[in-house]
Coordinates of C-alpha atoms and ligand atoms in Angstrom, one line a residue:
X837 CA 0.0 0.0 0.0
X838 CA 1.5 3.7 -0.5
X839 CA 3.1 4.5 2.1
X840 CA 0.9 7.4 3.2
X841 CA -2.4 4.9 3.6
X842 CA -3.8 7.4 0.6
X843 CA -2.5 9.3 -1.9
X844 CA 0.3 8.6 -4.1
X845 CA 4.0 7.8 -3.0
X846 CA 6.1 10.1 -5.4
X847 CA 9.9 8.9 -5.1
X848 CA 11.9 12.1 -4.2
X849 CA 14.0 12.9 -7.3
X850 CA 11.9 14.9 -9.5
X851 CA 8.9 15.0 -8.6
X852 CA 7.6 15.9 -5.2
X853 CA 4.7 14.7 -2.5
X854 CA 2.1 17.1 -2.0
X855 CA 0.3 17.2 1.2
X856 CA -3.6 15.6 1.3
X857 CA -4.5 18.7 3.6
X858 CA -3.6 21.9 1.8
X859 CA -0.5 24.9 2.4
X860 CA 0.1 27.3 4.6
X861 CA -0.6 30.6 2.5
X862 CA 2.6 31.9 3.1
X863 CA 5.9 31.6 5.0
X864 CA 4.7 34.2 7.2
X865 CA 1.9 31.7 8.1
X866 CA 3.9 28.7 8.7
X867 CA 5.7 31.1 11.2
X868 CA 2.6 32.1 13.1
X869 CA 1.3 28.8 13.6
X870 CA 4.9 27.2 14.6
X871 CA 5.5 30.0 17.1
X872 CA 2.0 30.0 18.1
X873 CA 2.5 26.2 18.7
X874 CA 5.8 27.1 20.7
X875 CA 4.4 30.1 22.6
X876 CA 2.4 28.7 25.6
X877 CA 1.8 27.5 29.1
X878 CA 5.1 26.5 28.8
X879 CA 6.4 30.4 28.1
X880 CA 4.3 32.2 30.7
X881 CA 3.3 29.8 33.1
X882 CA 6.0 27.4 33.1
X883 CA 9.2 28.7 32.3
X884 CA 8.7 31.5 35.1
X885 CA 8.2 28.5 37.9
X886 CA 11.0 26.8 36.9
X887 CA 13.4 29.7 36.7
X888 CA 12.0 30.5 40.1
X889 CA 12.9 27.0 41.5
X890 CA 16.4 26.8 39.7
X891 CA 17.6 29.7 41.3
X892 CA 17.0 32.6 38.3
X893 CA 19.9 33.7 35.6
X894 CA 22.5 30.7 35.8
X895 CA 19.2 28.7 34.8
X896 CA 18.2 31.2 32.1
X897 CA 22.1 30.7 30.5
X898 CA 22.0 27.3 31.2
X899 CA 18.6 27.4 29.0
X900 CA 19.4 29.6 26.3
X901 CA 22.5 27.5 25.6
X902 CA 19.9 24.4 25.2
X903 CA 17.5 26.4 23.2
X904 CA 20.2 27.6 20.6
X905 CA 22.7 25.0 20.6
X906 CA 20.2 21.7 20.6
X907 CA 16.6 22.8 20.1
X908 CA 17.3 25.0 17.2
X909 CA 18.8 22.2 15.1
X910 CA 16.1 19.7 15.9
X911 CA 13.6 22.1 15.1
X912 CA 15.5 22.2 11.8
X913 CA 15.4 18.6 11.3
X914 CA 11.8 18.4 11.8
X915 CA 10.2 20.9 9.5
X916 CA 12.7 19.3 7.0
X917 CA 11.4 15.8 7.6
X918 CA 7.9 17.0 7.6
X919 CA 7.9 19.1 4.6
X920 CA 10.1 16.1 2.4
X921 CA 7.2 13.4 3.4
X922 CA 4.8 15.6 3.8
X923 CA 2.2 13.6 5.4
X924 CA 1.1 12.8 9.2
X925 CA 4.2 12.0 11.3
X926 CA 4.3 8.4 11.1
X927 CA 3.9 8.3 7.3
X928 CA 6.3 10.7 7.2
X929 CA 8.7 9.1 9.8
X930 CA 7.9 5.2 7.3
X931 CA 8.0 7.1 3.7
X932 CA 10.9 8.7 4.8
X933 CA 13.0 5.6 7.1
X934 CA 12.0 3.5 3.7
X935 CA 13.9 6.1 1.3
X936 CA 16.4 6.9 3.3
X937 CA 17.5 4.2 5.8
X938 CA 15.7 1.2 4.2
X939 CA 13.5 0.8 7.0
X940 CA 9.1 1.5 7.6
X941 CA 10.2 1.1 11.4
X942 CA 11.0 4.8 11.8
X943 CA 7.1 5.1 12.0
X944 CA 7.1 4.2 15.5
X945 CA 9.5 7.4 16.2
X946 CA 6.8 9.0 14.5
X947 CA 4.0 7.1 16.7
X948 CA 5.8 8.1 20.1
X949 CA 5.6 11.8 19.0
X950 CA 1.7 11.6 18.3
X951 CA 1.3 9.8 21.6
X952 CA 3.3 11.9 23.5
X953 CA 1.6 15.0 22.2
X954 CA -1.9 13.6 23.1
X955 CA 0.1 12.8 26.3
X956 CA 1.1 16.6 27.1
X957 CA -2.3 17.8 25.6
X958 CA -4.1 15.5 28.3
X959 CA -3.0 18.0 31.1
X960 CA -2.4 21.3 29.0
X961 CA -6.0 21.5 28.4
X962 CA -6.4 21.0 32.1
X963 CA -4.0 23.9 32.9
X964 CA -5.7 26.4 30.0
X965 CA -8.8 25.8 31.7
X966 CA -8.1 26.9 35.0
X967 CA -6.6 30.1 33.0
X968 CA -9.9 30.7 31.5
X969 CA -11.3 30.2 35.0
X970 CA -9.2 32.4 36.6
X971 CA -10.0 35.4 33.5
X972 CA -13.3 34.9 34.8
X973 CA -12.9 35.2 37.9
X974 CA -10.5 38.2 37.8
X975 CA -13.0 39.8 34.9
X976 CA -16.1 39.8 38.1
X977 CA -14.0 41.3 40.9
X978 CA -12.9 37.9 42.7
X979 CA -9.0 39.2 43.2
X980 CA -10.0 42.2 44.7
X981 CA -7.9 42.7 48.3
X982 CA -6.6 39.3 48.1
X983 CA -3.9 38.4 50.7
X984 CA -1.9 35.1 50.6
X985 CA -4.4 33.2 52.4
X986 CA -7.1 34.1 50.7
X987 CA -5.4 33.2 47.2
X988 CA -4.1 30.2 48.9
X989 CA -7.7 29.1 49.6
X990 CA -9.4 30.0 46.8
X991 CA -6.6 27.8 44.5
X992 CA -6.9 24.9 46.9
X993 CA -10.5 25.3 46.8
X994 CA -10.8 26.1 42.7
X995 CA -8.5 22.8 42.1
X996 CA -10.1 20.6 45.2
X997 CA -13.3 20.7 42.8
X998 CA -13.3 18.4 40.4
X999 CA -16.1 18.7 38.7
X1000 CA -15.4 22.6 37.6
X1001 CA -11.6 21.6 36.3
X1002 CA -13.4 18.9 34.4
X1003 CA -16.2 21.3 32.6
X1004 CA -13.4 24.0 32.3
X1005 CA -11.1 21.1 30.6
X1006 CA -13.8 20.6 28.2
X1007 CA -14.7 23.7 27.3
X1008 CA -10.9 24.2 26.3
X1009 CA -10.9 21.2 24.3
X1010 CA -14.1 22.2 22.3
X1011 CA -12.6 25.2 21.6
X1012 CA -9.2 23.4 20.6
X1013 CA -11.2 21.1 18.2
X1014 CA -13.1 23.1 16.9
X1015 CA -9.9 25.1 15.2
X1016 CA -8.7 21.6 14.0
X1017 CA -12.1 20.5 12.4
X1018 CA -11.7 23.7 10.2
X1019 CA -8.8 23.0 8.5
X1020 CA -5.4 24.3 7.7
X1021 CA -5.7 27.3 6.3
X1022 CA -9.4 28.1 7.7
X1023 CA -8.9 26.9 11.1
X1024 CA -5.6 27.0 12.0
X1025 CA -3.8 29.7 10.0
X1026 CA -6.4 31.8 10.8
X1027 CA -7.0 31.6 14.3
X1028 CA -2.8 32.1 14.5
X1029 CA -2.9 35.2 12.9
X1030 CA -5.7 36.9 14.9
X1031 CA -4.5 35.6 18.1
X1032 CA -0.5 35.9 17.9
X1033 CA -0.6 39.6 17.1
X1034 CA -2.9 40.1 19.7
X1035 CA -0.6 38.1 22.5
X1036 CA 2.3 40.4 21.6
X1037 CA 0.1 43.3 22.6
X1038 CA -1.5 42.1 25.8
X1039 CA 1.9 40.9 26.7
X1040 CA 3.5 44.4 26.2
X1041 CA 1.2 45.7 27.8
X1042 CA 1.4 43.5 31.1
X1043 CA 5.2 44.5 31.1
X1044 CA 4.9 47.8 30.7
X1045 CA 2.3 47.7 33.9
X1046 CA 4.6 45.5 35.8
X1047 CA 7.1 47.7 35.6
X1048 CA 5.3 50.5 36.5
X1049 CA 4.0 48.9 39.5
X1050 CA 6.4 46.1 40.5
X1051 CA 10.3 45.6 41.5
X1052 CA 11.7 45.8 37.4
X1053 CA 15.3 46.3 38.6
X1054 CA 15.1 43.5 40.8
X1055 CA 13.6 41.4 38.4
X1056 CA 16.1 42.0 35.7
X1057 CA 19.1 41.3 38.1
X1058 CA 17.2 38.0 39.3
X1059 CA 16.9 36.8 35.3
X1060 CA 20.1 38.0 33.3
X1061 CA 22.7 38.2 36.3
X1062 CA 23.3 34.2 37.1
X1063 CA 24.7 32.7 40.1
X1064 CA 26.4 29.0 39.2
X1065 CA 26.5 27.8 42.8
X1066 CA 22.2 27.4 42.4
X1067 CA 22.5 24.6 39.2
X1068 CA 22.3 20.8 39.4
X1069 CA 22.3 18.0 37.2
X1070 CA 18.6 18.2 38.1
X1071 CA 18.4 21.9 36.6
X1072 CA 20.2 20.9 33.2
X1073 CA 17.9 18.1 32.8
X1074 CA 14.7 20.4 33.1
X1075 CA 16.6 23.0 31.3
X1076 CA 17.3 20.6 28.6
X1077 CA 13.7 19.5 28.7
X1078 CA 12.0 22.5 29.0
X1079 CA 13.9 23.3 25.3
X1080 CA 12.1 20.5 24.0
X1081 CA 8.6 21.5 25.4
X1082 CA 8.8 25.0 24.6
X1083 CA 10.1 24.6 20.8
X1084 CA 7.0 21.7 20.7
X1085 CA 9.9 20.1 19.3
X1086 CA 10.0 15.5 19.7
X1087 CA 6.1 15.5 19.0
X1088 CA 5.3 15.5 15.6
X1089 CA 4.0 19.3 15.8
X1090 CA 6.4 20.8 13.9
X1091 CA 6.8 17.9 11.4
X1092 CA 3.3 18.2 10.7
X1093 CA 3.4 22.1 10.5
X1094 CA 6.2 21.5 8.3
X1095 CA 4.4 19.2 5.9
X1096 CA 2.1 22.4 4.9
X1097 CA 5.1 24.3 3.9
X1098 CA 5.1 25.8 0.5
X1099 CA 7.9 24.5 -2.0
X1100 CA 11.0 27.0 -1.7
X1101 CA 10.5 28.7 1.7
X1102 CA 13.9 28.5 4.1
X1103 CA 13.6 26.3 6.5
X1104 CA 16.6 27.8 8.0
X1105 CA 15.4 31.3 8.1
X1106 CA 12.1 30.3 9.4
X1107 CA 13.4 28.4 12.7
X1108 CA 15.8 30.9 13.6
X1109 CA 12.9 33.7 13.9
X1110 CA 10.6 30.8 15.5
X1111 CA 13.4 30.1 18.1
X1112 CA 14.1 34.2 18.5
X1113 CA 10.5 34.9 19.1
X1114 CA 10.2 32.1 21.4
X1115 CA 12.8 32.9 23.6
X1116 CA 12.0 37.0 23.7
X1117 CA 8.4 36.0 24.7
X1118 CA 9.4 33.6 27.5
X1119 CA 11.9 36.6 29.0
X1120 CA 8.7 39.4 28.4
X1121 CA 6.9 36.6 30.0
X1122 CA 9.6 36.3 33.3
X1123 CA 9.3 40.6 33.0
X1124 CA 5.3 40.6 33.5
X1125 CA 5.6 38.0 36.2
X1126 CA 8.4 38.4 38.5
X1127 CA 8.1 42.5 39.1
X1128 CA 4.8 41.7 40.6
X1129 CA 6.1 38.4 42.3
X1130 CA 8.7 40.1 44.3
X1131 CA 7.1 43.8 44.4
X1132 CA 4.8 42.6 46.6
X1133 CA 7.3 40.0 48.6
X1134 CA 5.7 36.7 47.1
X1135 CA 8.0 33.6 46.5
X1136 CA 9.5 33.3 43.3
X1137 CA 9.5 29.7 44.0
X1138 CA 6.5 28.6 44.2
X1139 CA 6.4 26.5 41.5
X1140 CA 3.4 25.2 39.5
X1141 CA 0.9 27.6 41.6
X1142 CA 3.0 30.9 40.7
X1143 CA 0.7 32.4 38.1
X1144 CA -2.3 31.5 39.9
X1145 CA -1.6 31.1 43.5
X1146 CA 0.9 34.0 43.5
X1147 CA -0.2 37.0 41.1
X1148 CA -3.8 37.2 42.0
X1149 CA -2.3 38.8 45.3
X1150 CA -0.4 41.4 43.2
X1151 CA -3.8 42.3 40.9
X1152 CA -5.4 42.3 44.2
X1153 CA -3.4 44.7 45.6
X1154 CA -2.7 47.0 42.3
X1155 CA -4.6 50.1 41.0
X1156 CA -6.9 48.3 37.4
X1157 CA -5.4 44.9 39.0
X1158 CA -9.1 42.9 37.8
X1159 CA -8.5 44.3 34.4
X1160 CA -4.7 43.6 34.0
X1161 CA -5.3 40.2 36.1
X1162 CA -8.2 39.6 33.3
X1163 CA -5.7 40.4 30.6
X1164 CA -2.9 38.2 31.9
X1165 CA -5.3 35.3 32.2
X1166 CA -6.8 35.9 28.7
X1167 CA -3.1 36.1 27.6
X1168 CA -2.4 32.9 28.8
X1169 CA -5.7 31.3 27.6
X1170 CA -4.7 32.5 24.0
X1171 CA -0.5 31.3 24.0
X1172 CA -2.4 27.9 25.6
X1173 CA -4.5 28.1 22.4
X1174 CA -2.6 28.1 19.5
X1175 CA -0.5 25.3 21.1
X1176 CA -3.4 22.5 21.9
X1177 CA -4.0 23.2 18.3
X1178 CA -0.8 21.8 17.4
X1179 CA -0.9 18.9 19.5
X1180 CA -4.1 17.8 18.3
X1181 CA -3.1 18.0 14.3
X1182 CA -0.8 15.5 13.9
X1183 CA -3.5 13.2 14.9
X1184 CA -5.7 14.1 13.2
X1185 CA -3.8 14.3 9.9
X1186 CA -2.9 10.8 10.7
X1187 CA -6.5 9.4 11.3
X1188 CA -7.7 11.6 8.2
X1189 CA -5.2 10.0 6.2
X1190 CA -5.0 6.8 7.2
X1191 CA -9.0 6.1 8.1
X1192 CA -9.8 8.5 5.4
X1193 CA -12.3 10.2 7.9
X1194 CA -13.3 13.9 7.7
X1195 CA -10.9 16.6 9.6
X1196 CA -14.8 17.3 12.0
X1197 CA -14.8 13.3 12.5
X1198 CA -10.9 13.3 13.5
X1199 CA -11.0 16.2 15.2
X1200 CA -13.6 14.7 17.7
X1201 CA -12.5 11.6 18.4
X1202 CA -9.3 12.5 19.0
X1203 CA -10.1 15.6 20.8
X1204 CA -12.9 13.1 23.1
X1205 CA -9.8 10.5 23.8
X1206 CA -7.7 13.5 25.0
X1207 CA -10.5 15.3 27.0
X1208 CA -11.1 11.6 28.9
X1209 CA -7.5 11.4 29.6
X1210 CA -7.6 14.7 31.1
X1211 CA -9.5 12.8 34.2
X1212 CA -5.8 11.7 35.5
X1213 CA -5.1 15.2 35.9
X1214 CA -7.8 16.8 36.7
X1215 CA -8.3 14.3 39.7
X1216 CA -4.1 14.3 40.9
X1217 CA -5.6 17.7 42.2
X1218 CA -8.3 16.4 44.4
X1219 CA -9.6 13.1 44.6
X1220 CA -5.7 11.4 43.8
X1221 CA -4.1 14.1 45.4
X1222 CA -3.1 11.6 48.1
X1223 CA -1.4 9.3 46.0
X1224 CA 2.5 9.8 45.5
X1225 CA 4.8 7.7 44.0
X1226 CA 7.9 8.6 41.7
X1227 CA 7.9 12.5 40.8
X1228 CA 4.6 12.9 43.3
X1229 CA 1.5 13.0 41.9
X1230 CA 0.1 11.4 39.3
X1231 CA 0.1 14.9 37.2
X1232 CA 3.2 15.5 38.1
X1233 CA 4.5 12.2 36.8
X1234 CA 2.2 12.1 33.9
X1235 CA 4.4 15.7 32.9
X1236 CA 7.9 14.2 33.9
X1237 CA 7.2 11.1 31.3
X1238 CA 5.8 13.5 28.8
X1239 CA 8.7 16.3 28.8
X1240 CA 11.9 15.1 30.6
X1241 CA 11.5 11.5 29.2
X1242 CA 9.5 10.9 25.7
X1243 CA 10.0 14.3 24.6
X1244 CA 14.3 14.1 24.8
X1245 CA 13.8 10.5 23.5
X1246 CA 11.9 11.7 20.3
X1247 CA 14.3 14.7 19.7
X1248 CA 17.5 12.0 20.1
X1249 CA 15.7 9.8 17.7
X1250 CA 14.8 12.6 14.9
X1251 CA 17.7 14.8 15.6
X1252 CA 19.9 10.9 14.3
X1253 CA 17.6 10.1 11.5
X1254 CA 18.3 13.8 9.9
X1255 CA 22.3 13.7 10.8
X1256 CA 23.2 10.5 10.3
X1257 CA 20.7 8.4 8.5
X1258 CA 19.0 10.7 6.0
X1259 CA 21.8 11.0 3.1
X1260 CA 23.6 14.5 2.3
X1261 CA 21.9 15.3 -0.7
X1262 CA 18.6 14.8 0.4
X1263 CA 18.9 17.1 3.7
X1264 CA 21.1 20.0 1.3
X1265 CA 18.1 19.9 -1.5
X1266 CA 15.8 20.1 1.2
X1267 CA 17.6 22.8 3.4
X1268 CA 18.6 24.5 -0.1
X1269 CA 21.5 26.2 1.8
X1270 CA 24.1 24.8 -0.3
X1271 CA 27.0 22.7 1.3
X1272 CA 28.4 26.0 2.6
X1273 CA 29.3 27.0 6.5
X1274 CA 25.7 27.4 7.7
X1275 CA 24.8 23.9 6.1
X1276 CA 28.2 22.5 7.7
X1277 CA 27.1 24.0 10.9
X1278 CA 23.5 22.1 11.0
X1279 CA 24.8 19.4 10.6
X1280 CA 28.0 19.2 13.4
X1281 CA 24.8 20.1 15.6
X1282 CA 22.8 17.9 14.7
X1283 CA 24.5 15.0 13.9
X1284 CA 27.4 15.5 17.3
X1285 CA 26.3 18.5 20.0
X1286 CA 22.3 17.8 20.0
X1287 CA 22.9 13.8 20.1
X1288 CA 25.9 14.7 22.5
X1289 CA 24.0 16.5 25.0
X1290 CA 21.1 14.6 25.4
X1291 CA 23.0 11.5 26.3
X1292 CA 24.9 13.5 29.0
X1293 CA 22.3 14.9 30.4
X1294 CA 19.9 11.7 30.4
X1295 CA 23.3 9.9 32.1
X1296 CA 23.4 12.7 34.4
X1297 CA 19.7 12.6 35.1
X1298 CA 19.9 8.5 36.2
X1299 CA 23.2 9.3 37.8
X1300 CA 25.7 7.2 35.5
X1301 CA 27.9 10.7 35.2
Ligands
PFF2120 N1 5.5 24.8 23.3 C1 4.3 24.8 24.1 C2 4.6 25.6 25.3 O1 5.7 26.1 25.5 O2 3.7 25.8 26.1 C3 3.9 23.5 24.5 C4 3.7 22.5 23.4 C5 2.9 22.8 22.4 C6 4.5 21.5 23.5 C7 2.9 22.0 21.3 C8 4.5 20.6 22.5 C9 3.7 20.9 21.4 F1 3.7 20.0 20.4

C-alpha cells in the first residue's frame, strides 16, 4: 500500500509529494502557527516557575544554551522531515525511514511523538482551563484585596473541585477542536494570525504595567545576572527538557506544521525567527511576572501555583489589577490556544489520512480521547491528590514522562535520522542552503552537539555521570 495509507508515493528525485490537507498561505503563516505552537503555558506559566525553583539567571544561561545549541537544530530537522514526506508523522517518519534508511520502522518514532503530544495535551487542556477560569474570575472582581491566604484558599479550593476543572477542561478542548475541524488554512492559519498579534500586545502591555508597579530592577538582576552555585544535574535536565517543550519540538507538531510548507521557503530562516521569538516571549513573559512576584514580597518559587496562587495577590493589591489580572489570564488562555491546536493536528492528519475520515470526525475523536485522559489530571488535584509515588503525583508524573522523558527520546531519535541516517543530498536539496558554512554547521549540531548533549544529560539525570 503507499506509504501514506492514501495518496500517491512520489519517489523524491523529480517530482515531489504534496500534502492531502492543503498549504500554509505563506511563510509568514507557517511562522505564526509554529511559534504560536511554541508560545504557551510552557512560556508564561512554566518557564517563570521553573526559573523561580532553579535559582533565576545561571538557569536562564543554562537554558538559552539548550534552546540555541540543541533545540534550534532539531527544530531544523523536523520541519525538513515534515515538509520532504509531507504527510502525518508516522507516514512521514515510514516514507521517509524507507527512502532513506531502508526501514518503515521509523514510523514508530513518528507514533511516540503523536502519543506523547496527546500525552502533554491531556493535562495542558487541564491547565488552560483553570486560566480561562481564573480570566473569569478576575474579569467579576474575585482578586479584589486578596492576601496570601485568601489566594491560597481559593486555589486549593478552585482545584479541590473536580467537577469545575473537568467542565473548564472541556470547554478548552471544544474550543481546541473546533480550530482543528476547520482546516489548515481556515482553522488554524487563521486563528494564528488573529491571536498571535494580539498576544504580543497584551503581553507588552502587562510589562509595561509590571514595571510601572512592581520591583523591574530586581527582576532584571534576578533573570540576566546568574549565580552557578544554584544549578544541578537536576536543573540541566529540566533545562534541557524545557527546550524541548517550549520549541513543541519531539512530538510531531512541527513535522506536521512542516508538511504544509510551500515549496522554496527557508527552513533555515524560518526556525531561527521561531526560536528568537520564542525565547523574547518567555523573557517578556519572566518581566510581567516576577516585578509583581517580588514587588509585593511573594515567593518566586513557588512552582506550579506561581501564576495563579501567586499574582492574584499582586492584581489584588494594584490600582486596574481585575482588568490587568483579566488580561494576563486571557493572555495565557490565547498562548495555551494556538498550542493545543498543534498537539491535536498531527493526529488528526494521521487518522484523516489513514482512516480517510473527515478533519470534524478526527478532530472529535481525538479531541474526546484526549479530554477523557484529562481525568488523571484533573483528579491528581483532588480526589488522587493523596497518592504519590515517583515524581509525586500522578500529574506531576504524567508531565515528567511526557517532557523530561519521551520528549528528549523523540528529539534524540529525529535529531539521528536527519544527521546520520538521511543521506547529504537529500537534507542540502531540502535545506537549499548549499553545502556552505551554515549547512556544515546544521549538521555538526545535529548530527554531534544535539545527540551529545542529550546522552549526557539523560546519564546525568539517572546518575551514571
Ligand atoms: N510549546 C508549548 C509551550 O511552550 O507551552 C507546549 C507545546 C505545544 C508542546 C505543542 C508541544 C507541542 F507540540
Amino acid at each position: 500500500p503507499p506509504a501514506g495509507g492514501m495518496g500517491t508515493e512520489a519517489s523524491s528525485i523529480g517530482q515531489r509529494r504534496s500534502s492531502l490537507h492543503g498549504h500554509w498561505s505563506s511563510r509568514a503563516a507557517f511562522i505564526l502557527a509554529v511559534t504560536g505552537s511554541a508560545v504557551g503555558l510552557g512560556n508564561i506559566w512554566k518557564f517563570p516557575y521553573i526559573t523561580g525553583e532553579n535559582g533565576g539567571g545561571a538557569f536562564v544561561l543554562l537554558y538559552l544554551g539548550c534552546v540555541f545549541a540543541v533545540g534550534m537544530p532539531i527544530l531544523v530537522s523536523e520541519v525538513l522531515l515534515g515538509r520532504r514526506g509531507r504527510r502525518n508523522p508516522i507516514a512521514t517518519m515510514a516514507i521517509l525511514g524507507q527512502e532513506e534508511g531502508g526501514s518503515r520502522h521509523w514510523r514508530l518514532v513518528g507514533t511516540m511523538g503523536v502519543i506523547t503530544g496527546l500525552l502533554i495535551l491531556s493535562f495542558y487542556s487541564v491547565i488552560a482551563g483553570w486560566s480561562l477560569a481564573y480570566a473569569l474570575k478576575s474579569a467579576v472582581g474575585s482578586f479584589a484585596g486578596t492576601d496570601a491566604r485568601s489566594a491560597a484558599i481559593e486555589f486549593f479550593t478552585f482545584t479541590g473541585n473536580w467537577k469545575a476543572l473537568l467542565a473548564w477542561h472541556a470547554v478548552f478542548m471544544a474550543m481546541t477542536v473546533f480550530v482543528v475541524a476547520a482546516g489548515v488554512q481556515h482553522g488554524l492559519e487563521r486563528a494564528v494570525r488573529v491571536l498571535m498579534p494580539l498576544l504580543v500586545v497584551m503581553l507588552l502591555v502587562l510589562v509595561a504595567y509590571s514595571a510601572r508597579y512592581g520591583a523591574f530592577e530586581e527582576t532584571l538582576v534576578y533573570l540576566f545576572k546568574p549565580d552557578f552555585s544554584e544549578l544541578s544535574g537536576e536543573s540541566m535536565l529540566i533545562a534541557l527538557g524545557h527546550c524541548f517543550f517550549t520549541l513543541s519540538i519531539g512530538m510531531g507538531v512541527v513535522m506536521a506544521y512542516g508538511a504544509y510548507l510551500p515549496e522554496g521557503t527557508s527552513i533555515a530562516a524560518s526556525s531561527l525567527t521561531v526560536v528568537l521569538a520564542d525565547t523574547v516571549i518567555a523573557l517578556l513573559a519572566g518581566m510581567a511576572v516576577f516585578p509583581l512576584v517580588f514587588g509585593n514580597g511573594l515567593n518566586p518559587a513557588e512552582g506550579p501555583g506561581l501564576v495563579f496562587e501567586t499574582l492574584p495577590i499582586a492584581f489584588g493589591q494594584l490600582p486596574a489589577g481585575s482588568v490587568f489580572g483579566t488580561v494576563f489570564f486571557l493572555l495565557l488562555t490565547f498562548a495555551a490556544w494556538t498550542s493545543a491546536i498543534g498537539l491535536l493536528e498531527p493526529a488528526v492528519a494521521w487518522i484523516v489520512e489513514r482512516h480517510q475520515r473527515s478533519r470534524v470526525v478526527g478532530a472529535l475523536v481525538v479531541g474526546g480521547l484526549t479530554w477523557l485522559m484529562g481525568l488523571a489530571t484533573v483528579l491528581s488535584f483532588n480526589v488522587l491528590s493523596d497518592l504519590r509515588f515517583g515524581r509525586g503525583t500522578l500529574f506531576q508524573n504524567i508531565d515528567f514522562l511526557a517532557s523530561n522523558i519521551l520528549l528528549p527520546a523523540s528529539a534524540l531519535l529525529i535529531t539521528v535520522f536527519a544527521g546520520w541516517i538521511m543521506c547529504r543530498n537529500s537534507s542540502s536539496e531540502e535545506l537549499a542552503m548549499g553545502s556552505g558554512l551554515l549547512y556544515k554547521g546544521w549538521r555538526l549540531l545535529s548530527r554531534v552537539v544535539a545527540p551529545l548533549a542529550i546522552i549526557v544529560i539523560a546519564f546525568r539525570a539517572v546518575g551514571v555521570i
